[in-house]
Amino acid sequence: MTGRLAFVESPVQLLNVLEWAHARGRGPVPAAAPAPTPPTGADRAPGPDAARALAPVPGPGTGSASASGPGTASTASAPEPARGRGAVPAASDDLAIVVLSPSDPMSRGQLRRMAQLARDEGFDVHWQEARAGRGALVRTLRELGGPLRAAERVIVGDPFSRYVQLLLTLFGPRHVTVVDDGTATMEFAAQLAGGERLVRWHRKGDLGPRELLLAPVTSLARRRLAPGPHRTVEIFTSLPVQAPPGTEVTENAYAWTRSRFGPPALTGGADLVGTSLVETGVVDAEHYLRVVGQLARTHGATRYFAHRRETPEKLHRIAVETGLQVVRPELPLELIARRGPVGATIVSFPSTVVHTLPLALAGTGVKVAVCEIAPEWLRATASPRAQGFLAGVVGTASGADRLTPRGGSAADRLEFG
């Protein structure tokens, strides 16, 4: 059995699954001319290698959220990927991709477009409404159980996801690959190496009622994500990780992105990259807004690329108070920047892009800079690990220049340090 089955829940995860397949040199053979799309919007009919057909899954329609107000650019809409009546070819030599659809409109919109890119590359993509109301969990487990049991290798993007943990617990694969889903990969590798409980870095780690209920699942999933006598584990990443012994670490150099897109035209100005540090309760909103304005003035930035989890209210304030054009990217920023046009300088707060953009934009002349997070910007309720983790993201970003706040005020001038 040589089937490969990927589970993705975010646009970046899907991008990195495509990068993994490209790096392995084992992408699928281009399919023959596709059959006409059924008028009902269903997926293409199951191929001869399909393990089983999936029942139709109803789900709510989605739209693309955008901030409102001056200087705000909204994303274009795109048709929802077909759902339900496709097949997951778990027993095929091809890579099958299952999208465990999230709930928020921005993630769904980006995933729609990434799913189409993957289909254009010849991959089978199945859209699973894994969170579509009551009964969705049981239905998803029932429909994916067969392909999971048949798959030789399972590729996941978020080892902290309760959905992924449950799937790994019920159907322990023999070979596991973890691809990047933001900076969480660094924390996952460190916790796995230290034998720690899997907890996202921005959470305090307190065991509430829900965490206590799911603790056995998390514990078993952690063991299923660790290499052993009957299991291999690969981490495919562009980030510096401290993996446990026996784990294969493969570099993600964004070769697929560079081979498919660009090089971009440069605008000569600067672009700012947003973050969800306010939304995750790490950074104080007022500090963040002041620093965004300072960075825009210092670097002559005109555009602000919003993170898909940033709230419309915050983005509206950024547009009004700084005059920046707020852009909701339709695809992961690595693809947007590579396609261009893009600023000659890209300034970001600590996030994955300070590691990935220098790779995706190699040879283009674009300079990437990262703004450090001063301790006084953190909220009192932020996780005790937040400052150290964010400092590690900045300190290991060898391809980015560093912007260090001078002095103790968030409004102080920011200089290269």
CSV table of C-alpha atoms in Angstrom, one decimal:
chain,number,residue,atom,x,y,z
A,1,MET,CA,0.0,0.0,0.0
A,2,THR,CA,1.6,3.3,-1.1
A,3,GLY,CA,-1.2,5.8,-0.7
A,4,ARG,CA,-0.5,9.2,0.7
A,5,LEU,CA,-3.2,11.2,2.4
A,6,ALA,CA,-2.9,14.8,3.5
A,7,PHE,CA,-5.2,16.6,6.0
A,8,VAL,CA,-5.1,20.4,5.9
A,9,GLU,CA,-7.1,23.1,7.8
A,10,SER,CA,-5.4,26.3,6.6
A,11,PRO,CA,-4.2,27.8,3.3
A,12,VAL,CA,-0.5,27.7,4.5
A,13,GLN,CA,-0.8,24.0,5.3
A,14,LEU,CA,-2.1,23.2,1.8
A,15,LEU,CA,0.7,25.3,0.2
A,16,ASN,CA,3.3,23.4,2.2
A,17,VAL,CA,1.8,20.0,1.2
A,18,LEU,CA,2.3,21.1,-2.4
A,19,GLU,CA,5.9,22.1,-1.5
A,20,TRP,CA,6.4,18.7,0.1
A,21,ALA,CA,5.1,16.8,-2.9
A,22,HIS,CA,7.4,18.9,-5.2
A,23,ALA,CA,10.4,18.3,-3.0
A,24,ARG,CA,9.7,14.6,-3.0
A,25,GLY,CA,9.6,14.6,-6.8
A,26,ARG,CA,6.6,12.3,-6.6
A,27,GLY,CA,3.7,14.5,-7.7
A,28,PRO,CA,0.9,12.9,-9.5
A,29,VAL,CA,0.9,12.2,-13.2
A,30,PRO,CA,-1.2,14.9,-15.0
A,31,ALA,CA,-4.7,13.7,-15.4
A,32,ALA,CA,-6.5,13.4,-18.7
A,33,ALA,CA,-8.9,16.2,-19.7
A,34,PRO,CA,-11.3,16.6,-16.8
A,35,ALA,CA,-15.0,15.7,-17.3
A,36,PRO,CA,-17.5,18.5,-17.4
A,37,THR,CA,-18.4,19.8,-14.0
A,38,PRO,CA,-21.9,18.5,-13.0
A,39,PRO,CA,-24.5,21.2,-12.7
A,40,THR,CA,-25.0,20.4,-9.1
A,41,GLY,CA,-21.5,21.6,-8.1
A,42,ALA,CA,-20.4,18.1,-7.0
A,43,ASP,CA,-16.8,16.9,-7.2
A,44,ARG,CA,-15.7,14.9,-10.1
A,45,ALA,CA,-16.7,11.2,-10.1
A,46,PRO,CA,-14.6,8.7,-8.3
A,47,GLY,CA,-11.7,7.4,-10.3
A,48,PRO,CA,-10.8,3.7,-10.6
A,49,ASP,CA,-8.3,3.9,-7.7
A,50,ALA,CA,-10.8,5.5,-5.3
A,51,ALA,CA,-11.0,3.7,-2.0
A,52,ARG,CA,-14.6,4.7,-1.4
A,53,ALA,CA,-17.1,7.3,-2.3
A,54,LEU,CA,-18.0,10.0,0.2
A,55,ALA,CA,-21.6,10.9,0.9
A,56,PRO,CA,-22.8,14.4,0.2
A,57,VAL,CA,-22.0,16.8,3.0
A,58,PRO,CA,-24.3,19.8,3.2
A,59,GLY,CA,-22.7,23.0,4.6
A,60,PRO,CA,-23.4,26.7,4.9
A,61,GLY,CA,-22.2,28.9,2.1
A,62,THR,CA,-19.2,31.1,2.7
A,63,GLY,CA,-18.1,34.5,1.8
A,64,SER,CA,-14.9,36.4,1.9
A,65,ALA,CA,-14.7,38.8,4.8
A,66,SER,CA,-13.1,42.2,4.4
A,67,ALA,CA,-12.5,45.2,6.5
A,68,SER,CA,-14.5,48.2,5.7
A,69,GLY,CA,-13.5,51.8,5.6
A,70,PRO,CA,-11.1,54.1,3.8
A,71,GLY,CA,-8.0,52.5,2.3
A,72,THR,CA,-9.4,49.0,2.5
A,73,ALA,CA,-9.2,46.5,-0.3
A,74,SER,CA,-11.4,43.4,-0.3
A,75,THR,CA,-10.8,40.1,-1.8
A,76,ALA,CA,-12.5,38.7,-4.9
A,77,SER,CA,-15.0,36.0,-4.4
A,78,ALA,CA,-14.6,32.5,-5.8
A,79,PRO,CA,-16.9,29.5,-6.1
A,80,GLU,CA,-16.9,27.0,-3.2
A,81,PRO,CA,-14.9,23.8,-3.9
A,82,ALA,CA,-17.2,20.9,-4.6
A,83,ARG,CA,-18.1,18.9,-1.6
A,84,GLY,CA,-19.1,15.5,-0.7
A,85,ARG,CA,-19.5,13.3,-3.7
A,86,GLY,CA,-15.7,13.1,-4.5
A,87,ALA,CA,-13.5,10.2,-3.5
A,88,VAL,CA,-10.4,9.9,-1.4
A,89,PRO,CA,-8.0,7.6,-3.3
A,90,ALA,CA,-6.2,6.3,-0.2
A,91,ALA,CA,-4.9,3.3,-2.0
A,92,SER,CA,-3.4,5.2,-4.9
A,93,ASP,CA,0.2,6.2,-5.7
A,94,ASP,CA,-1.1,9.8,-6.0
A,95,LEU,CA,-1.4,12.2,-3.1
A,96,ALA,CA,-4.9,12.8,-2.0
A,97,ILE,CA,-5.6,16.0,-0.1
A,98,VAL,CA,-8.5,16.4,2.3
A,99,VAL,CA,-9.5,19.9,3.4
A,100,LEU,CA,-11.0,19.8,6.9
A,101,SER,CA,-12.9,23.0,6.3
A,102,PRO,CA,-12.6,25.7,9.0
A,103,SER,CA,-15.4,27.9,10.0
A,104,ASP,CA,-14.1,31.4,9.5
A,105,PRO,CA,-14.8,33.0,6.1
A,106,MET,CA,-11.3,34.3,5.5
A,107,SER,CA,-9.7,30.9,5.9
A,108,ARG,CA,-12.4,29.3,3.8
A,109,GLY,CA,-11.9,31.8,1.0
A,110,GLN,CA,-8.1,31.3,0.9
A,111,LEU,CA,-8.6,27.5,1.1
A,112,ARG,CA,-11.0,27.6,-1.9
A,113,ARG,CA,-8.3,29.2,-4.0
A,114,MET,CA,-5.5,27.0,-2.8
A,115,ALA,CA,-7.6,24.0,-3.4
A,116,GLN,CA,-8.1,25.1,-7.0
A,117,LEU,CA,-4.3,25.6,-7.4
A,118,ALA,CA,-3.8,22.0,-6.1
A,119,ARG,CA,-6.3,20.7,-8.6
A,120,ASP,CA,-4.6,22.6,-11.3
A,121,GLU,CA,-1.4,20.7,-10.3
A,122,GLY,CA,-3.3,17.4,-10.9
A,123,PHE,CA,-4.0,16.5,-7.2
A,124,ASP,CA,-7.2,15.0,-5.9
A,125,VAL,CA,-8.7,17.5,-3.4
A,126,HIS,CA,-11.7,16.6,-1.3
A,127,TRP,CA,-13.5,19.4,0.6
A,128,GLN,CA,-14.8,17.9,3.9
A,129,GLU,CA,-17.3,20.0,5.9
A,130,ALA,CA,-15.8,18.8,9.2
A,131,ARG,CA,-17.4,21.5,11.3
A,132,ALA,CA,-20.8,21.8,9.7
A,133,GLY,CA,-23.1,21.6,12.7
A,134,ARG,CA,-24.1,18.6,14.8
A,135,GLY,CA,-23.1,15.2,13.6
A,136,ALA,CA,-20.2,16.6,11.5
A,137,LEU,CA,-17.5,14.9,13.6
A,138,VAL,CA,-19.1,11.5,13.5
A,139,ARG,CA,-19.8,11.8,9.7
A,140,THR,CA,-16.2,12.9,9.1
A,141,LEU,CA,-14.7,10.0,11.0
A,142,ARG,CA,-17.0,7.6,9.2
A,143,GLU,CA,-16.2,8.9,5.8
A,144,LEU,CA,-12.4,9.2,6.3
A,145,GLY,CA,-11.9,6.0,8.3
A,146,GLY,CA,-11.4,3.7,5.3
A,147,PRO,CA,-8.9,6.0,3.5
A,148,LEU,CA,-7.0,6.6,6.7
A,149,ARG,CA,-6.6,2.9,7.4
A,150,ALA,CA,-5.4,2.2,3.9
A,151,ALA,CA,-2.9,5.1,3.7
A,152,GLU,CA,0.7,4.3,4.0
A,153,ARG,CA,1.7,7.9,4.8
A,154,VAL,CA,-0.4,10.6,6.4
A,155,ILE,CA,0.6,14.3,6.0
A,156,VAL,CA,-0.7,16.7,8.6
A,157,GLY,CA,-0.3,20.5,8.9
A,158,ASP,CA,-1.3,21.2,12.5
A,159,PRO,CA,-0.3,18.7,15.2
A,160,PHE,CA,-2.1,20.8,17.8
A,161,SER,CA,-5.4,20.5,16.0
A,162,ARG,CA,-7.9,18.5,18.1
A,163,TYR,CA,-9.3,17.1,14.8
A,164,VAL,CA,-6.0,15.9,13.6
A,165,GLN,CA,-5.2,14.5,17.1
A,166,LEU,CA,-8.4,12.5,17.1
A,167,LEU,CA,-7.8,11.1,13.6
A,168,LEU,CA,-4.2,10.0,14.6
A,169,THR,CA,-5.5,8.5,17.8
A,170,LEU,CA,-8.2,6.4,16.0
A,171,PHE,CA,-6.1,5.5,12.9
A,172,GLY,CA,-2.4,5.4,13.8
A,173,PRO,CA,-0.5,5.6,10.5
A,174,ARG,CA,2.9,3.9,10.0
A,175,HIS,CA,4.5,7.0,8.4
A,176,VAL,CA,3.7,10.6,9.4
A,177,THR,CA,4.8,13.9,7.9
A,178,VAL,CA,4.2,17.2,9.6
A,179,VAL,CA,4.4,20.3,7.4
A,180,ASP,CA,4.6,23.8,8.5
A,181,ASP,CA,1.6,25.7,9.8
A,182,GLY,CA,3.1,28.9,11.1
A,183,THR,CA,5.6,29.1,13.9
A,184,ALA,CA,3.7,26.3,15.8
A,185,THR,CA,6.1,23.9,14.1
A,186,MET,CA,9.0,25.1,16.2
A,187,GLU,CA,7.0,24.7,19.4
A,188,PHE,CA,5.7,21.3,18.3
A,189,ALA,CA,9.2,19.9,17.7
A,190,ALA,CA,10.5,21.3,21.0
A,191,GLN,CA,7.6,19.8,23.0
A,192,LEU,CA,7.9,16.5,21.2
A,193,ALA,CA,11.7,16.3,21.9
A,194,GLY,CA,11.1,17.2,25.6
A,195,GLY,CA,8.2,14.7,26.0
A,196,GLU,CA,5.9,17.6,26.9
A,197,ARG,CA,2.2,17.9,26.5
A,198,LEU,CA,1.2,19.5,23.2
A,199,VAL,CA,0.1,23.1,24.0
A,200,ARG,CA,0.1,26.0,21.6
A,201,TRP,CA,2.7,28.6,22.6
A,202,HIS,CA,0.3,31.5,23.1
A,203,ARG,CA,-1.9,29.5,25.5
A,204,LYS,CA,-1.1,29.3,29.2
A,205,GLY,CA,-1.5,25.6,29.3
A,206,ASP,CA,-4.1,25.5,32.2
A,207,LEU,CA,-6.2,22.4,32.1
A,208,GLY,CA,-9.8,23.5,31.8
A,209,PRO,CA,-12.8,21.2,31.6
A,210,ARG,CA,-12.4,20.8,27.8
A,211,GLU,CA,-8.7,20.1,28.0
A,212,LEU,CA,-9.2,17.6,30.8
A,213,LEU,CA,-11.8,15.8,28.7
A,214,LEU,CA,-9.4,15.6,25.7
A,215,ALA,CA,-6.2,14.9,27.6
A,216,PRO,CA,-6.2,11.2,26.8
A,217,VAL,CA,-6.6,12.0,23.1
A,218,THR,CA,-3.8,14.6,23.2
A,219,SER,CA,-1.5,12.2,25.1
A,220,LEU,CA,-2.0,9.3,22.6
A,221,ALA,CA,-1.7,11.7,19.6
A,222,ARG,CA,1.7,12.9,20.9
A,223,ARG,CA,2.9,9.3,21.0
A,224,ARG,CA,1.5,8.7,17.5
A,225,LEU,CA,3.5,11.8,16.3
A,226,ALA,CA,6.8,10.5,17.8
A,227,PRO,CA,9.1,8.1,15.9
A,228,GLY,CA,9.2,4.6,17.1
A,229,PRO,CA,10.0,1.0,16.1
A,230,HIS,CA,6.9,0.8,13.8
A,231,ARG,CA,6.5,4.5,12.9
A,232,THR,CA,8.6,7.0,11.0
A,233,VAL,CA,8.1,10.8,11.5
A,234,GLU,CA,9.2,13.5,9.1
A,235,ILE,CA,9.0,17.3,9.8
A,236,PHE,CA,9.0,19.3,6.5
A,237,THR,CA,9.9,22.8,7.5
A,238,SER,CA,11.5,26.1,6.6
A,239,LEU,CA,12.0,26.8,10.3
A,240,PRO,CA,14.8,25.9,12.7
A,241,VAL,CA,13.5,23.1,14.8
A,242,GLN,CA,14.9,20.9,17.6
A,243,ALA,CA,13.5,17.6,16.6
A,244,PRO,CA,13.7,14.4,18.8
A,245,PRO,CA,16.1,11.7,17.8
A,246,GLY,CA,14.9,9.5,15.0
A,247,THR,CA,12.9,12.3,13.4
A,248,GLU,CA,13.7,13.1,9.8
A,249,VAL,CA,13.9,16.9,9.2
A,250,THR,CA,13.5,17.9,5.5
A,251,GLU,CA,14.1,21.5,4.4
A,252,ASN,CA,11.2,23.4,2.8
A,253,ALA,CA,13.0,25.8,0.4
A,254,TYR,CA,9.8,26.9,-1.4
A,255,ALA,CA,11.0,25.4,-4.6
A,256,TRP,CA,7.5,24.8,-6.0
A,257,THR,CA,6.5,28.5,-5.3
A,258,ARG,CA,9.7,29.8,-7.0
A,259,SER,CA,9.2,27.5,-10.0
A,260,ARG,CA,5.6,28.4,-10.5
A,261,PHE,CA,5.5,32.1,-9.9
A,262,GLY,CA,7.5,35.3,-10.4
A,263,PRO,CA,9.9,36.9,-10.2
A,264,PRO,CA,7.7,39.8,-9.0
A,265,ALA,CA,7.8,43.4,-10.1
A,266,LEU,CA,8.9,45.7,-7.3
A,267,THR,CA,7.0,48.9,-6.3
A,268,GLY,CA,10.0,50.6,-4.7
A,269,GLY,CA,8.1,51.3,-1.5
A,270,ALA,CA,7.5,49.1,1.5
A,271,ASP,CA,4.7,46.7,2.5
A,272,LEU,CA,3.7,45.8,6.1
A,273,VAL,CA,2.6,42.3,7.1
A,274,GLY,CA,0.0,42.0,9.8
A,275,THR,CA,-0.3,39.5,12.6
A,276,SER,CA,-2.9,38.0,14.8
A,277,LEU,CA,-1.0,38.6,18.0
A,278,VAL,CA,-3.7,40.9,19.2
A,279,GLU,CA,-6.5,38.4,18.4
A,280,THR,CA,-4.7,35.6,20.2
A,281,GLY,CA,-4.4,37.8,23.3
A,282,VAL,CA,-0.6,38.2,23.2
A,283,VAL,CA,-0.1,41.9,22.3
A,284,ASP,CA,-2.1,44.9,23.5
A,285,ALA,CA,-4.1,46.4,20.7
A,286,GLU,CA,-3.2,50.1,21.4
A,287,HIS,CA,0.5,49.3,21.4
A,288,TYR,CA,0.1,47.4,18.2
A,289,LEU,CA,-1.7,50.2,16.4
A,290,ARG,CA,0.8,52.8,17.4
A,291,VAL,CA,3.7,50.6,16.2
A,292,VAL,CA,2.0,49.9,12.9
A,293,GLY,CA,1.7,53.7,12.3
A,294,GLN,CA,5.3,54.3,13.3
A,295,LEU,CA,6.5,51.6,10.9
A,296,ALA,CA,4.4,52.9,8.1
A,297,ARG,CA,5.9,56.4,8.5
A,298,THR,CA,9.5,55.3,9.0
A,299,HIS,CA,9.5,53.0,6.0
A,300,GLY,CA,7.1,54.8,3.7
A,301,ALA,CA,4.7,51.9,3.6
A,302,THR,CA,1.5,52.1,1.6
A,303,ARG,CA,0.0,48.6,2.0
A,304,TYR,CA,-0.9,46.5,5.0
A,305,PHE,CA,-1.3,42.8,4.2
A,306,ALA,CA,-3.8,41.5,6.8
A,307,HIS,CA,-3.5,38.2,8.6
A,308,ARG,CA,-6.6,36.1,7.9
A,309,ARG,CA,-7.5,36.1,11.6
A,310,GLU,CA,-7.4,39.8,12.1
A,311,THR,CA,-10.7,41.3,13.0
A,312,PRO,CA,-12.5,43.8,10.7
A,313,GLU,CA,-12.7,46.3,13.5
A,314,LYS,CA,-8.9,46.4,14.0
A,315,LEU,CA,-8.3,46.6,10.3
A,316,HIS,CA,-10.7,49.4,10.0
A,317,ARG,CA,-8.8,51.4,12.6
A,318,ILE,CA,-5.5,50.7,10.9
A,319,ALA,CA,-6.9,52.0,7.6
A,320,VAL,CA,-8.4,55.1,9.2
A,321,GLU,CA,-5.6,56.0,11.6
A,322,THR,CA,-2.6,55.2,9.4
A,323,GLY,CA,-3.8,55.7,5.9
A,324,LEU,CA,-2.5,52.3,4.9
A,325,GLN,CA,-4.4,50.3,2.2
A,326,VAL,CA,-5.5,47.2,4.0
A,327,VAL,CA,-5.3,44.2,1.7
A,328,ARG,CA,-6.9,40.8,2.5
A,329,PRO,CA,-4.7,38.4,0.6
A,330,GLU,CA,-6.5,35.8,-1.5
A,331,LEU,CA,-3.6,33.3,-1.1
A,332,PRO,CA,-0.8,32.7,1.4
A,333,LEU,CA,1.6,35.7,1.4
A,334,GLU,CA,4.5,33.7,-0.1
A,335,LEU,CA,2.5,33.3,-3.3
A,336,ILE,CA,1.2,36.9,-3.3
A,337,ALA,CA,4.7,38.3,-2.8
A,338,ARG,CA,6.2,36.0,-5.4
A,339,ARG,CA,3.5,36.9,-8.0
A,340,GLY,CA,3.9,40.6,-7.2
A,341,PRO,CA,3.9,43.5,-7.4
A,342,VAL,CA,5.5,43.8,-4.0
A,343,GLY,CA,7.4,46.4,-2.1
A,344,ALA,CA,11.2,46.5,-2.2
A,345,THR,CA,11.0,46.1,1.6
A,346,ILE,CA,8.6,43.9,3.5
A,347,VAL,CA,8.3,44.6,7.2
A,348,SER,CA,6.7,42.0,9.5
A,349,PHE,CA,6.2,41.3,13.2
A,350,PRO,CA,7.5,37.9,14.5
A,351,SER,CA,5.8,35.3,12.4
A,352,THR,CA,6.5,32.5,9.9
A,353,VAL,CA,6.9,34.9,7.0
A,354,VAL,CA,10.2,36.3,8.3
A,355,HIS,CA,11.5,32.8,7.7
A,356,THR,CA,9.6,31.9,4.5
A,357,LEU,CA,9.6,35.1,2.5
A,358,PRO,CA,13.4,35.3,2.2
A,359,LEU,CA,13.2,31.8,0.7
A,360,ALA,CA,10.3,32.5,-1.6
A,361,LEU,CA,11.8,35.8,-2.7
A,362,ALA,CA,15.4,34.6,-3.1
A,363,GLY,CA,17.2,36.4,-5.9
A,364,THR,CA,14.5,39.1,-6.3
A,365,GLY,CA,16.2,41.9,-4.4
A,366,VAL,CA,13.3,42.2,-1.9
A,367,LYS,CA,14.5,42.9,1.7
A,368,VAL,CA,12.6,41.4,4.6
A,369,ALA,CA,12.7,43.0,8.1
A,370,VAL,CA,11.2,41.9,11.3
A,371,CYS,CA,10.1,44.1,14.1
A,372,GLU,CA,10.8,42.7,17.6
A,373,ILE,CA,8.1,42.7,20.2
A,374,ALA,CA,9.0,44.8,23.3
A,375,PRO,CA,8.0,43.3,26.7
A,376,GLU,CA,5.8,46.2,27.5
A,377,TRP,CA,3.6,45.5,24.4
A,378,LEU,CA,2.5,42.2,25.9
A,379,ARG,CA,-0.9,41.9,27.6
A,380,ALA,CA,-0.9,41.0,31.3
A,381,THR,CA,-2.8,37.9,30.4
A,382,ALA,CA,-0.3,36.7,27.8
A,383,SER,CA,1.3,33.3,28.2
A,384,PRO,CA,4.5,33.4,30.2
A,385,ARG,CA,6.2,31.7,27.3
A,386,ALA,CA,5.2,34.3,24.8
A,387,GLN,CA,8.1,36.7,25.0
A,388,GLY,CA,10.8,34.0,24.8
A,389,PHE,CA,9.0,32.2,21.9
A,390,LEU,CA,8.6,35.4,19.9
A,391,ALA,CA,12.3,36.4,20.6
A,392,GLY,CA,13.3,32.9,19.3
A,393,VAL,CA,11.3,33.5,16.1
A,394,VAL,CA,13.2,36.7,15.5
A,395,GLY,CA,16.6,35.5,16.6
A,396,THR,CA,16.6,32.5,14.2
A,397,ALA,CA,15.3,34.5,11.2
A,398,SER,CA,18.7,34.6,9.5
A,399,GLY,CA,17.3,35.9,6.2
A,400,ALA,CA,15.6,39.0,7.7
A,401,ASP,CA,17.0,42.3,9.1
A,402,ARG,CA,16.0,43.1,12.6
A,403,LEU,CA,14.1,46.2,13.8
A,404,THR,CA,14.6,46.8,17.5
A,405,PRO,CA,12.5,49.3,19.4
A,406,ARG,CA,14.9,51.8,21.1
A,407,GLY,CA,13.7,53.0,24.5
A,408,GLY,CA,10.7,52.0,26.5
A,409,SER,CA,7.8,53.5,24.6
A,410,ALA,CA,5.9,51.8,21.9
A,411,ALA,CA,5.9,55.1,20.0
A,412,ASP,CA,9.7,55.3,20.1
A,413,ARG,CA,11.6,55.3,16.8
A,414,LEU,CA,12.3,51.9,15.4
A,415,GLU,CA,15.8,51.3,14.0
A,416,PHE,CA,17.7,48.4,12.6
A,417,GLY,CA,19.4,46.6,15.4
